C-alpha positions as semicolon CSV with decimal commas, in nm:
position;residue;x (nm);y (nm);z (nm)
1;X;8,145;12,820;9,069
2;X;8,355;12,533;9,198
3;X;8,693;12,592;9,355
4;X;8,922;12,287;9,325
5;X;9,110;12,180;9,634
6;X;9,478;12,243;9,585
7;X;9,724;12,018;9,765
8;X;10,083;12,130;9,783
9;X;10,329;11,912;9,594
10;X;10,569;11,970;9,886
11;X;10,344;11,783;10,131
12;X;10,512;11,485;10,292
13;X;10,412;11,227;10,551
14;X;10,765;11,202;10,682
15;X;10,986;11,445;10,869
16;X;11,355;11,474;10,936
17;X;11,481;11,401;11,284
18;X;11,824;11,412;11,438
19;X;11,938;11,107;11,627
20;X;12,128;11,118;11,951
21;X;12,430;10,937;11,804
22;X;12,768;11,097;11,774
23;X;12,741;11,115;11,396
24;X;12,421;11,326;11,432
25;X;12,296;11,222;11,089
26;X;11,956;11,330;10,971
27;X;11,714;11,041;10,931
28;X;11,360;11,020;10,801
29;X;11,099;10,915;11,051
30;X;10,845;10,667;10,919
31;X;10,518;10,566;11,082
32;X;10,545;10,251;11,290
33;X;10,360;9,944;11,171
34;X;10,106;9,782;11,400
35;X;10,268;9,512;11,607
36;X;10,620;9,627;11,517
37;X;10,708;9,715;11,876
38;X;10,862;9,423;12,060
39;X;10,724;9,357;12,404
40;X;10,416;9,571;12,342
41;X;10,102;9,475;12,531
42;X;9,786;9,399;12,339
43;X;9,429;9,476;12,437
44;X;9,125;9,261;12,384
45;X;8,767;9,374;12,333
46;X;8,457;9,160;12,367
47;X;8,099;9,266;12,298
48;X;7,791;9,138;12,469
49;X;7,528;8,961;12,259
50;X;7,306;9,269;12,281
51;X;7,581;9,503;12,165
52;X;7,679;9,280;11,874
53;X;7,325;9,266;11,730
54;X;7,244;9,512;11,455
55;X;6,946;9,738;11,525
56;X;6,637;9,658;11,316
57;X;6,635;9,997;11,142
58;X;6,987;9,934;11,006
59;X;6,921;9,585;10,871
60;X;6,752;9,729;10,561
61;X;7,059;9,939;10,481
62;X;7,222;10,267;10,578
63;X;6,994;10,546;10,704
64;X;7,074;10,772;10,407
65;X;7,035;10,770;10,029
66;X;7,353;10,603;9,902
67;X;7,269;10,691;9,540
68;X;7,254;11,062;9,628
69;X;7,582;11,039;9,821
70;X;7,755;10,864;9,529
71;X;7,615;11,125;9,288
72;X;7,759;11,407;9,500
73;X;8,094;11,225;9,530
74;X;8,115;11,187;9,153
75;X;8,027;11,551;9,090
76;X;8,289;11,662;9,344
77;X;8,553;11,440;9,182
78;X;8,466;11,587;8,839
79;X;8,464;11,943;8,975
80;X;8,100;11,992;8,874
81;X;7,931;12,026;9,213
82;X;7,775;12,372;9,258
83;X;7,868;12,546;9,582
84;X;7,639;12,826;9,701
85;X;7,861;13,018;9,942
86;X;7,576;13,247;10,051
87;X;7,353;12,953;10,143
88;X;7,636;12,790;10,341
89;X;7,712;13,117;10,520
90;X;7,345;13,172;10,607
91;X;7,312;12,818;10,741
92;X;7,627;12,847;10,954
93;X;7,516;13,184;11,090
94;X;7,168;13,050;11,170
95;X;7,322;12,756;11,358
96;X;7,546;12,995;11,550
97;X;7,250;13,216;11,644
98;X;7,058;12,911;11,770
99;X;7,351;12,810;11,988
100;X;7,418;13,162;12,113
101;X;7,044;13,234;12,149
């Protein structure tokens, strides 16, 4: 059985705020764009030659089966991925017992 994820249609990335002006109007706050702040300082990052080299084991590709990952993604998107709640619960409990052990 697959339970679809339900997202509320009321969800919003903005929120109402009250300004400190005398009119006290309600305005919508929007996320600031990068570099939009005047006078903001910028940081710089530089990597050493060793840090910028890719490890040999990653040159052949990612360390996981991308075909299997894409297959699971597609099944999840279609709502056809089987979820065994008992198996998940057992695995979580086993991990907890190992940590608490």
